[in-house]
PDB file of C-alpha atoms in Angstrom:
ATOM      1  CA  UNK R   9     199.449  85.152-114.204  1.00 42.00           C
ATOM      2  CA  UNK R  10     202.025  84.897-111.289  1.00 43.00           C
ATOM      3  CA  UNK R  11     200.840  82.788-108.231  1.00 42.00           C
ATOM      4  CA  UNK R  12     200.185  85.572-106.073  1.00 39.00           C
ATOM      5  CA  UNK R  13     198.104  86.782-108.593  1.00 38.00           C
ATOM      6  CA  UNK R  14     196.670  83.130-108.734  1.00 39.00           C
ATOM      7  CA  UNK R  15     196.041  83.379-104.699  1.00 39.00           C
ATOM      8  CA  UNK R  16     194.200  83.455-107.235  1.00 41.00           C
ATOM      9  CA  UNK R  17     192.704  85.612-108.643  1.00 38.00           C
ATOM     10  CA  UNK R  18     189.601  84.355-107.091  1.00 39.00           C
ATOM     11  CA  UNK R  19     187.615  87.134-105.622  1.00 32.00           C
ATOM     12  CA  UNK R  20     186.145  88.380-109.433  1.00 33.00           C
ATOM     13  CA  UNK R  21     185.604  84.903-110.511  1.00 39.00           C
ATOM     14  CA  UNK R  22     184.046  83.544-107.276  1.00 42.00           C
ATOM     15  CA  UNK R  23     181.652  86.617-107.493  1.00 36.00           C
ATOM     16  CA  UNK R  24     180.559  85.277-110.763  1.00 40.00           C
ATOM     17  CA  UNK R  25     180.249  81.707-109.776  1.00 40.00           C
ATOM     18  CA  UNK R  26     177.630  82.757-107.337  1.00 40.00           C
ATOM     19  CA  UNK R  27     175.450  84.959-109.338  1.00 38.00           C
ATOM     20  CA  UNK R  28     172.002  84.320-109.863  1.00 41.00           C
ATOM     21  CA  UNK R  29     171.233  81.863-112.852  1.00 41.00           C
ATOM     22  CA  UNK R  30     168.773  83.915-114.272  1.00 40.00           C
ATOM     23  CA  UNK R  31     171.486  86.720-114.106  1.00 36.00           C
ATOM     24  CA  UNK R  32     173.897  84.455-116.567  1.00 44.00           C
ATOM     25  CA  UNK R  33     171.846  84.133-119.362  1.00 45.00           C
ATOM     26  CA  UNK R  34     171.203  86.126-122.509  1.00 40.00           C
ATOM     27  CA  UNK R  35     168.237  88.646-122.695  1.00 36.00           C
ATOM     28  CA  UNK R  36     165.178  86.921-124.430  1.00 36.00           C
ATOM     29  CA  UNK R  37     167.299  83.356-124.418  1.00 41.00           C
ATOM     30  CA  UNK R  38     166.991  80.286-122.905  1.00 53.00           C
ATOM     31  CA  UNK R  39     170.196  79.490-124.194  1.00 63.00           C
ATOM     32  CA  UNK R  40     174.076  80.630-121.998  1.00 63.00           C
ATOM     33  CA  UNK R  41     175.197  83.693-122.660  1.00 73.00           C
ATOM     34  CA  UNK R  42     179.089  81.479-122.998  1.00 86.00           C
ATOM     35  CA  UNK R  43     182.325  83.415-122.003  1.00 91.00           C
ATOM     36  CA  UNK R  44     185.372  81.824-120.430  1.00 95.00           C
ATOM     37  CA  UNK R  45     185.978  81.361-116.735  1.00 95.00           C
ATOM     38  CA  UNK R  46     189.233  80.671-114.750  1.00 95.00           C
ATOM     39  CA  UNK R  47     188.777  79.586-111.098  1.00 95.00           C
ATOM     40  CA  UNK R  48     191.694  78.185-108.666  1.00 95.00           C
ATOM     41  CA  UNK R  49     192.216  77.583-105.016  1.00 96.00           C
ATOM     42  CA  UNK R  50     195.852  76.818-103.415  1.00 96.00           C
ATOM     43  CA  UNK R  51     193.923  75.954-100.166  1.00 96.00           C
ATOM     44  CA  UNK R  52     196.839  78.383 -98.305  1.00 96.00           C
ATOM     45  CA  UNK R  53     194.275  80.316 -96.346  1.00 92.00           C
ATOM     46  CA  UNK R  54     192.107  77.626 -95.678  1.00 94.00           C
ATOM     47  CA  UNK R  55     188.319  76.605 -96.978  1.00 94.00           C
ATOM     48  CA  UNK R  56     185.753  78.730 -97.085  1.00 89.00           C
ATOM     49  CA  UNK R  57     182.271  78.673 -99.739  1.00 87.00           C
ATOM     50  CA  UNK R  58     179.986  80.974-100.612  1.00 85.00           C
ATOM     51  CA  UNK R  59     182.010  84.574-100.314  1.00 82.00           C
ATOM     52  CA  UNK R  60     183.592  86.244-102.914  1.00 80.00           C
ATOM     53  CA  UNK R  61     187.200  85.370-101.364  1.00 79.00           C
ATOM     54  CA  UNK R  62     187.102  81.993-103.220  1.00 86.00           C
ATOM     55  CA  UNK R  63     185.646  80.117-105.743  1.00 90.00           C
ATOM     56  CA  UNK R  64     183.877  77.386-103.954  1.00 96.00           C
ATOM     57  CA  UNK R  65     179.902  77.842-103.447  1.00 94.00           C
ATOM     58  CA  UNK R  66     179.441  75.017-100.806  1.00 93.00           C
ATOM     59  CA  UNK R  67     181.371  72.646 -98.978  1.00 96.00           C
ATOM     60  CA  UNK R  68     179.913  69.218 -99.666  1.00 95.00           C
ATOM     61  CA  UNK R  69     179.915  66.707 -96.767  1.00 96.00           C
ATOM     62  CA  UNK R  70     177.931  63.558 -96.170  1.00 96.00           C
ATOM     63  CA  UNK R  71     179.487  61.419 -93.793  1.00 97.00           C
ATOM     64  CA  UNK R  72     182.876  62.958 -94.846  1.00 97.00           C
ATOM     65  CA  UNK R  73     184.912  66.193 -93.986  1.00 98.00           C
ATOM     66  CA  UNK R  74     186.849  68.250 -95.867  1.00 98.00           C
ATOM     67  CA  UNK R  75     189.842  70.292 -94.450  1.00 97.00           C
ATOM     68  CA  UNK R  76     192.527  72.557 -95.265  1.00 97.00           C
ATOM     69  CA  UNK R  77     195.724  71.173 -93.273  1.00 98.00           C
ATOM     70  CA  UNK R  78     199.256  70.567 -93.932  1.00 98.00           C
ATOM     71  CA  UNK R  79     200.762  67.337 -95.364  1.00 97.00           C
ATOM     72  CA  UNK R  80     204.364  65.992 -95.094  1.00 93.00           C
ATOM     73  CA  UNK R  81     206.287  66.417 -97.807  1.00 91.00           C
ATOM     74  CA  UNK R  82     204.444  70.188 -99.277  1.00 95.00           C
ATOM     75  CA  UNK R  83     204.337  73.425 -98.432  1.00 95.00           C
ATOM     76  CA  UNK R  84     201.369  75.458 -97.345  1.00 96.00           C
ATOM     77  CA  UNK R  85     197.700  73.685 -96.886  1.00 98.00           C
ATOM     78  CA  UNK R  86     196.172  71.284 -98.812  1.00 98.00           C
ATOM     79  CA  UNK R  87     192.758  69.777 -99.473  1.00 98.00           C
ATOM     80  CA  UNK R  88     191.753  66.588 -96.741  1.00 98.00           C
ATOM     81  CA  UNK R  89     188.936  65.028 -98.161  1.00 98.00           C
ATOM     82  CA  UNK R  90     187.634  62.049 -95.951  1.00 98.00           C
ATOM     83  CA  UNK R  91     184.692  60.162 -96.676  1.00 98.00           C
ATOM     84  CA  UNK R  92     183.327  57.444 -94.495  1.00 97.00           C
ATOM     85  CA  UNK R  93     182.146  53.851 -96.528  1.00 96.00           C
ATOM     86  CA  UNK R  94     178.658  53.307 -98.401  1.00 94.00           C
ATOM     87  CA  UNK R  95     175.974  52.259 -96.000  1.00 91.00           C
ATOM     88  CA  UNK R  96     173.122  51.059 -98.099  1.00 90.00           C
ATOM     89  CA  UNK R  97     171.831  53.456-100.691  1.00 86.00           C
ATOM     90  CA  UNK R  98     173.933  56.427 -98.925  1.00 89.00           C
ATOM     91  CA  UNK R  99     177.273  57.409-101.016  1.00 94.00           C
ATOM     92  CA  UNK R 100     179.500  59.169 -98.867  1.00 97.00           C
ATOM     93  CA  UNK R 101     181.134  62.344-100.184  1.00 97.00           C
ATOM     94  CA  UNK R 102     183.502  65.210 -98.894  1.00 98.00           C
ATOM     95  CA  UNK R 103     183.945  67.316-101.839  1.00 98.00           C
ATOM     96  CA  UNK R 104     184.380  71.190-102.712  1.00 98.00           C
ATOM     97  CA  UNK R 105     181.403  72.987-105.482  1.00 97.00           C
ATOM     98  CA  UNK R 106     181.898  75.437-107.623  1.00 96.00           C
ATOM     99  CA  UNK R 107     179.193  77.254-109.325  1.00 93.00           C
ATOM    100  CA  UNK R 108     180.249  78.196-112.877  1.00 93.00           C
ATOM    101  CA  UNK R 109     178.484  80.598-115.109  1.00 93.00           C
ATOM    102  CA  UNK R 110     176.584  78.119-117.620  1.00 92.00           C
ATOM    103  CA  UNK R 111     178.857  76.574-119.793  1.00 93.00           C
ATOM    104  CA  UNK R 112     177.461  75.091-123.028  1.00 91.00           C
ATOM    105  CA  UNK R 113     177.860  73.880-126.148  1.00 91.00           C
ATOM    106  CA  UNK R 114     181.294  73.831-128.226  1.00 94.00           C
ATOM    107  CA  UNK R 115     182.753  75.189-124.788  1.00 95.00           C
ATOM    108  CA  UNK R 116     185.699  73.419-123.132  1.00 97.00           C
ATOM    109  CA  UNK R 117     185.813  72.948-119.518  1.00 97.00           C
ATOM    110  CA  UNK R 118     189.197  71.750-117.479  1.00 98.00           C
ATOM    111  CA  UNK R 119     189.833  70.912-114.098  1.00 98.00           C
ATOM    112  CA  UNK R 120     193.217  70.263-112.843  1.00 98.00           C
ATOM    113  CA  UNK R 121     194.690  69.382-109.483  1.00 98.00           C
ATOM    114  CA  UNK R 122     197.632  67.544-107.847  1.00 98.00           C
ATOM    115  CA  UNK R 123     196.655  64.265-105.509  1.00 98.00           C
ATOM    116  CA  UNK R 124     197.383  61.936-102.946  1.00 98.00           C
ATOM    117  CA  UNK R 125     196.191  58.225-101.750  1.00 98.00           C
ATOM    118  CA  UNK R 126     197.233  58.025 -98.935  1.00 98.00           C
ATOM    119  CA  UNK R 127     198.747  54.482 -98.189  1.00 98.00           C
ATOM    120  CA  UNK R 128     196.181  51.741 -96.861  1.00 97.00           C
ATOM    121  CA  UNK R 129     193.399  53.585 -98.223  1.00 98.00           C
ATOM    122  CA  UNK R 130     191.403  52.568-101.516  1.00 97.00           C
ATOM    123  CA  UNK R 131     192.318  53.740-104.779  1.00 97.00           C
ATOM    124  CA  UNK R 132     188.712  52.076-106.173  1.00 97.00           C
ATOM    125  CA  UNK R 133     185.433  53.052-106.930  1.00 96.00           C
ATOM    126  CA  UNK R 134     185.746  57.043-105.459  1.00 97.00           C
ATOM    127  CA  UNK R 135     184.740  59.743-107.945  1.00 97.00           C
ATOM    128  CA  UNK R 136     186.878  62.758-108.658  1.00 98.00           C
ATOM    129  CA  UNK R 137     185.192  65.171-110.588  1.00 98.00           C
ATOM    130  CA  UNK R 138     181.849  65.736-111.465  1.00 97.00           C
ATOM    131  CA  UNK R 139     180.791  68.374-114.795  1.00 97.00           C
ATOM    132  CA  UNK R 140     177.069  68.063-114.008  1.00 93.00           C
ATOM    133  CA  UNK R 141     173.669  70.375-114.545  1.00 90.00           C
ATOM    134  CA  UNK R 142     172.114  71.883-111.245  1.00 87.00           C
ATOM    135  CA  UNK R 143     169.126  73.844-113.001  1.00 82.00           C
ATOM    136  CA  UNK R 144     168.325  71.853-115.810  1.00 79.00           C
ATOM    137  CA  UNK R 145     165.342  70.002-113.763  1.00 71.00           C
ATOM    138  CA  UNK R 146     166.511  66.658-113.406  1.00 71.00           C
ATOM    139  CA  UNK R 147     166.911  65.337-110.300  1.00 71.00           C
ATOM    140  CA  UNK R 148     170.320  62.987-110.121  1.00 78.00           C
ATOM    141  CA  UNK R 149     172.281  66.749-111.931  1.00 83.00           C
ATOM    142  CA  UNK R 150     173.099  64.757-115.026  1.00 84.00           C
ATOM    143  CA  UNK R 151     177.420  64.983-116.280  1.00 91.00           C
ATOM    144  CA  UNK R 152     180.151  63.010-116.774  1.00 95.00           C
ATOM    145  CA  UNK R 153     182.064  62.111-114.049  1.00 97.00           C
ATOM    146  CA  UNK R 154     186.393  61.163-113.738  1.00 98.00           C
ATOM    147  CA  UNK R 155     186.730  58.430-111.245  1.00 96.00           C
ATOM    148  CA  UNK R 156     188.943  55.781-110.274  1.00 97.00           C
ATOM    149  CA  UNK R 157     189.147  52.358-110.528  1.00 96.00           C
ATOM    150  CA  UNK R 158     191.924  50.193-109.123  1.00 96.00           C
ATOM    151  CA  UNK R 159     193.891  53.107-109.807  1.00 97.00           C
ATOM    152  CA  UNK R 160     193.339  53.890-113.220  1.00 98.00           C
ATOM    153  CA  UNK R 161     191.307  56.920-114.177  1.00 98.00           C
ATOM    154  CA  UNK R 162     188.010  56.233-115.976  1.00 98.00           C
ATOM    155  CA  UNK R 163     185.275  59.310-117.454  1.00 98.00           C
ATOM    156  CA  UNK R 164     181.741  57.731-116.419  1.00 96.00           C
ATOM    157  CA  UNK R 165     179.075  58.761-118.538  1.00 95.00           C
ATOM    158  CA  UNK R 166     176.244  56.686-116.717  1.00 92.00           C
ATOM    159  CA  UNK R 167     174.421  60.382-115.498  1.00 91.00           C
ATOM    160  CA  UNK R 168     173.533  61.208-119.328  1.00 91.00           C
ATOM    161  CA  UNK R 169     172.066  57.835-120.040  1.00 89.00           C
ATOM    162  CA  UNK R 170     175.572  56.431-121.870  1.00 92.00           C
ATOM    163  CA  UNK R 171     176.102  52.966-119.996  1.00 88.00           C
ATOM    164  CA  UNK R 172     179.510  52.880-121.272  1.00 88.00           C
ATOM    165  CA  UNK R 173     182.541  53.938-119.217  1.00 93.00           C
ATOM    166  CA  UNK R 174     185.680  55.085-120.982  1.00 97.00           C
ATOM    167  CA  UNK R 175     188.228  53.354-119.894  1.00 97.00           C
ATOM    168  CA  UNK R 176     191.756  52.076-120.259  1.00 97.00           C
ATOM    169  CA  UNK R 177     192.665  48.870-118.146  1.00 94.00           C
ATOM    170  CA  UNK R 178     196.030  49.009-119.655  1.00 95.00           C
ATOM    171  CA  UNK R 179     197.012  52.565-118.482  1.00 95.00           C
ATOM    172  CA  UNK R 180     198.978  53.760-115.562  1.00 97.00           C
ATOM    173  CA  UNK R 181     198.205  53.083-112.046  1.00 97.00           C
ATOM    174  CA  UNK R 182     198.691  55.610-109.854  1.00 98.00           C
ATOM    175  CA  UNK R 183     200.798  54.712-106.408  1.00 98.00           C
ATOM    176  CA  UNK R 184     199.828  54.861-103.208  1.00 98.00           C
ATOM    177  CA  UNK R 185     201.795  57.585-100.857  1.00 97.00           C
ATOM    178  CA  UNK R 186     202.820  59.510-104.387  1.00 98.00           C
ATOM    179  CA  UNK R 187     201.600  62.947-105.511  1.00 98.00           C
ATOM    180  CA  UNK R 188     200.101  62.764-109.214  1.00 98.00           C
ATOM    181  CA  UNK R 189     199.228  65.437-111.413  1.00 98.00           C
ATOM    182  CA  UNK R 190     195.468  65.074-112.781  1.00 98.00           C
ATOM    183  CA  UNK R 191     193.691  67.171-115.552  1.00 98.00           C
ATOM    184  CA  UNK R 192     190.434  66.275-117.278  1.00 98.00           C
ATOM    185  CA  UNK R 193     189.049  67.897-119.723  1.00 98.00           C
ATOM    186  CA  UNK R 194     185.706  67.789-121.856  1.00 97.00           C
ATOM    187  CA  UNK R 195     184.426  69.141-124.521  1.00 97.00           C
ATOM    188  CA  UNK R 196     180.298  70.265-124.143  1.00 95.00           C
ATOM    189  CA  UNK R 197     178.206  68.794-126.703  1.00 93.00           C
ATOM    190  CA  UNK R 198     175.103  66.496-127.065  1.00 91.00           C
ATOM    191  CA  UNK R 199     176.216  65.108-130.487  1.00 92.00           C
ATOM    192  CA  UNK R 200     178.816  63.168-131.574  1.00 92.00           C
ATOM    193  CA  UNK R 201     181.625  65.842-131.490  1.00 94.00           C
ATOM    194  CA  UNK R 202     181.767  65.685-127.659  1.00 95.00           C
ATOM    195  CA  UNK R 203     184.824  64.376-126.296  1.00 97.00           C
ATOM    196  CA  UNK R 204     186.236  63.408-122.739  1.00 98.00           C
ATOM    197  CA  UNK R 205     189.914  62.841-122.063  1.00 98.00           C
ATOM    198  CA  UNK R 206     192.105  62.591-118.895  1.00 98.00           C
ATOM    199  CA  UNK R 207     195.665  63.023-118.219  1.00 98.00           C
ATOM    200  CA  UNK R 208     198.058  61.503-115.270  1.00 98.00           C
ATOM    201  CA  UNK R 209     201.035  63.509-114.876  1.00 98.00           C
ATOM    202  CA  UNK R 210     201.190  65.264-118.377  1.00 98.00           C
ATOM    203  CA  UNK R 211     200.048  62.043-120.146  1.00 98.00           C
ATOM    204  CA  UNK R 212     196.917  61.420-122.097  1.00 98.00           C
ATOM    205  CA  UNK R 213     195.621  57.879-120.221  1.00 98.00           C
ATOM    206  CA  UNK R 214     192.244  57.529-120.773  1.00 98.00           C
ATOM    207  CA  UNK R 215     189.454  59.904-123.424  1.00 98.00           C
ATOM    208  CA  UNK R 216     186.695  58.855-125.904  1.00 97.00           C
ATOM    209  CA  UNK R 217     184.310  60.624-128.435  1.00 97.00           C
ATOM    210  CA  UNK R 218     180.483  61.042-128.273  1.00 95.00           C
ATOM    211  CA  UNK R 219     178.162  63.256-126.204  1.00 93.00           C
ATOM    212  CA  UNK R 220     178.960  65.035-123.273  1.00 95.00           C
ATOM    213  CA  UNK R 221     175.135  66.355-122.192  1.00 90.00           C
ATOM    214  CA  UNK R 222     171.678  64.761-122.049  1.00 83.00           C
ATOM    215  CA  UNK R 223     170.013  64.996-125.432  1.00 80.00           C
ATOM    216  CA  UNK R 224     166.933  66.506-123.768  1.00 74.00           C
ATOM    217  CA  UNK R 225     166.765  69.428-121.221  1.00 68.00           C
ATOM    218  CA  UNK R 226     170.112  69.712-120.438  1.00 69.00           C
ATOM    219  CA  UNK R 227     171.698  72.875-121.775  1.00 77.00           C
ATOM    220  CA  UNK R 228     174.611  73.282-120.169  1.00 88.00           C
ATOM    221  CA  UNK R 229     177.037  72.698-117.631  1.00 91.00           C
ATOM    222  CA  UNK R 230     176.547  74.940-114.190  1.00 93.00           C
ATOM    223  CA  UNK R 231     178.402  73.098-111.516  1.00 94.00           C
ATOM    224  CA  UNK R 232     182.323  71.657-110.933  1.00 97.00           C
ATOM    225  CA  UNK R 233     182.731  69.003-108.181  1.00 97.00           C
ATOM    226  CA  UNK R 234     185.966  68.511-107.245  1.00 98.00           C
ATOM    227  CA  UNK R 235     187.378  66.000-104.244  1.00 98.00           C
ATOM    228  CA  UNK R 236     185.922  62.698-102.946  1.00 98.00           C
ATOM    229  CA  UNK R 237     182.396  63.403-104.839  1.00 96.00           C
ATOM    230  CA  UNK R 238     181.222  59.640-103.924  1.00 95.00           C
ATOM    231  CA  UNK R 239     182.877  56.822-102.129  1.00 96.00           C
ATOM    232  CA  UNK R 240     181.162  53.585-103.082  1.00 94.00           C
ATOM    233  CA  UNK R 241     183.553  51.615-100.963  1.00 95.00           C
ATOM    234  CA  UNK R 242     182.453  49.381 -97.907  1.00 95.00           C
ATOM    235  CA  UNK R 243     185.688  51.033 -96.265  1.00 97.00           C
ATOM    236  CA  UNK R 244     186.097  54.989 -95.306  1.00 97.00           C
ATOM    237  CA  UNK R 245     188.497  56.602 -98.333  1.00 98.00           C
ATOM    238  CA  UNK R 246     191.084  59.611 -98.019  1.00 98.00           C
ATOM    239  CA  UNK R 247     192.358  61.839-100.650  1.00 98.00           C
ATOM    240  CA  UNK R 248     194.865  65.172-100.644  1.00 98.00           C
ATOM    241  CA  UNK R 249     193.945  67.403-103.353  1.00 98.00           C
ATOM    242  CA  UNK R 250     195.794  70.730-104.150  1.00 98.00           C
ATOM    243  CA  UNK R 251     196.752  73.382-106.476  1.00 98.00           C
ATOM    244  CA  UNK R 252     193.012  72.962-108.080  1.00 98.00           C
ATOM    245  CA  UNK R 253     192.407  75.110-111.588  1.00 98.00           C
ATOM    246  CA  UNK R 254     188.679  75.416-113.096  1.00 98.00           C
ATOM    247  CA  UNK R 255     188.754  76.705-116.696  1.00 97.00           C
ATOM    248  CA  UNK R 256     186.360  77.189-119.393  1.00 97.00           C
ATOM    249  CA  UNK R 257     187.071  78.232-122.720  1.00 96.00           C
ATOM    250  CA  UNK R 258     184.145  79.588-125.069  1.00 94.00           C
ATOM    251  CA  UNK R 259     183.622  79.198-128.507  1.00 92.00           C
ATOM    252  CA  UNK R 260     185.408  80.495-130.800  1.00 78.00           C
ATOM    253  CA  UNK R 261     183.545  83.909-131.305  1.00 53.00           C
ATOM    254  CA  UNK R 262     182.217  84.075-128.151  1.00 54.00           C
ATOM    255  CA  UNK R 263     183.082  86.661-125.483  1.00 44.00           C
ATOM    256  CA  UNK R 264     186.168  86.101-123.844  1.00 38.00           C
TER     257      UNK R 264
END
């Protein structure tokens, strides 16, 4: 697929990221009808949500803003996500949402992006990505999350009950001022073949083995959060994101 094919290719997938829940499931099952899904946005013709002209179902903002604008150094528009600091139990977030058709288990789901910190801002404590359940009936949308921590990527598992972190204190940082190439992708599963892993410019840095899901009413995967999905920082944070890519891969013997 050539990018103006990628501009993006959006309209038929967004469609399908909005459909009705009830609509994605098999007849007579409670369990996803699985097929795979490719979603990207280049952020050239600005932000929008909920229309079938892009792949984004809502615009997430609490104390934050997120804006398509250009940045020195790049071409076209990218992603401004600012986020103002933590005041008592509110997390502020300025993030992009993508509703995916539900993606369950044995499926693969990876999101992909380039990014910015911009210089004087913190590169601690703001989450990334979230893969998380909006209709299984829990409350806090349990999934793993890809966050960062003094500049290292870690995949948080704290939503499914897994105190744990995966981490790697002796990765690479990432610099302030420098655009990085981030992909994270998990595998679905509530046993002990899930798996996590994250990559910082085309290396592996950080990954682990285990479950990816609650063991109990979570069936799949439904919604993509992609930006500055919490800042737990006393301080406001500021990210560029661009060139974002969504894909899930089925099964093997699934429809594709």
């Amino acid at each position: 697929m050539d990018a103006s094919e990628m501009k993006w290719g959006i309209a038929l997938a967004g469609a399908a990221a909005v459909i009705g829940f009830g609509l994605m499931l098999a007849p007579g099952s409670a369990k996803p009808a699985q097929r795979d899904q490719h979603l990207g946005d280049m952020f050239d013709n600005g932000l929008c949500a909920g229309s079938d002209a892009c792949p984004w179902y809502f615009q997430q903002r609490v104390d934050g803003e997120v804006l398509a604008e250009p940045v020195a150094g790049r071409s076209g528009l990218a992603l401004h996500a600012l986020a103002g600091p933590k005041r008592g139990e509110t997390v502020a977030k300025a993030a992009l949402v993508a509703r995916v058709a539900p993606v369950g288990q044995g499926s693969v789901i990876r999101v992909s992006f380039d990014m910015m910190v911009p210089h004087g801002r913190p590169d601690n404590s703001l989450q990334l990505v979230d893969l998380e359940c909006a209709d299984c009936g829990w409350s806090h949308n349990p999934g793993v999350r890809l966050y960062l921590r003094h500049g290292r990527l870690r995949i948080d598992r704290s939503k499914i009950d897994v105190a744990r972190a995966w981490m790697n204190d002796a990765g690479p940082q990432m610099e302030h001022g420098r655009w990085h190439h981030v992909a994270y992708e998990m595998h679905v599963s509530a046993g002990d073949d899930g798996w996590a892993r994250a990559f910082l410019d085309g290396q592996e840095v950080v990954g682990g083995t285990g479950r990816t899901m609650m063991t109990k009413r979570m069936e799949w995967i439904d919604r993509v959060q992609v930006g500055l999905t919490a800042n737990s920082n006393p301080e406001p944070a500021e990210l560029w994101i661009d060139n974002v890519k969504i894909d899930v891969t089925a099964p093997a013997g699934k429809a594709r």
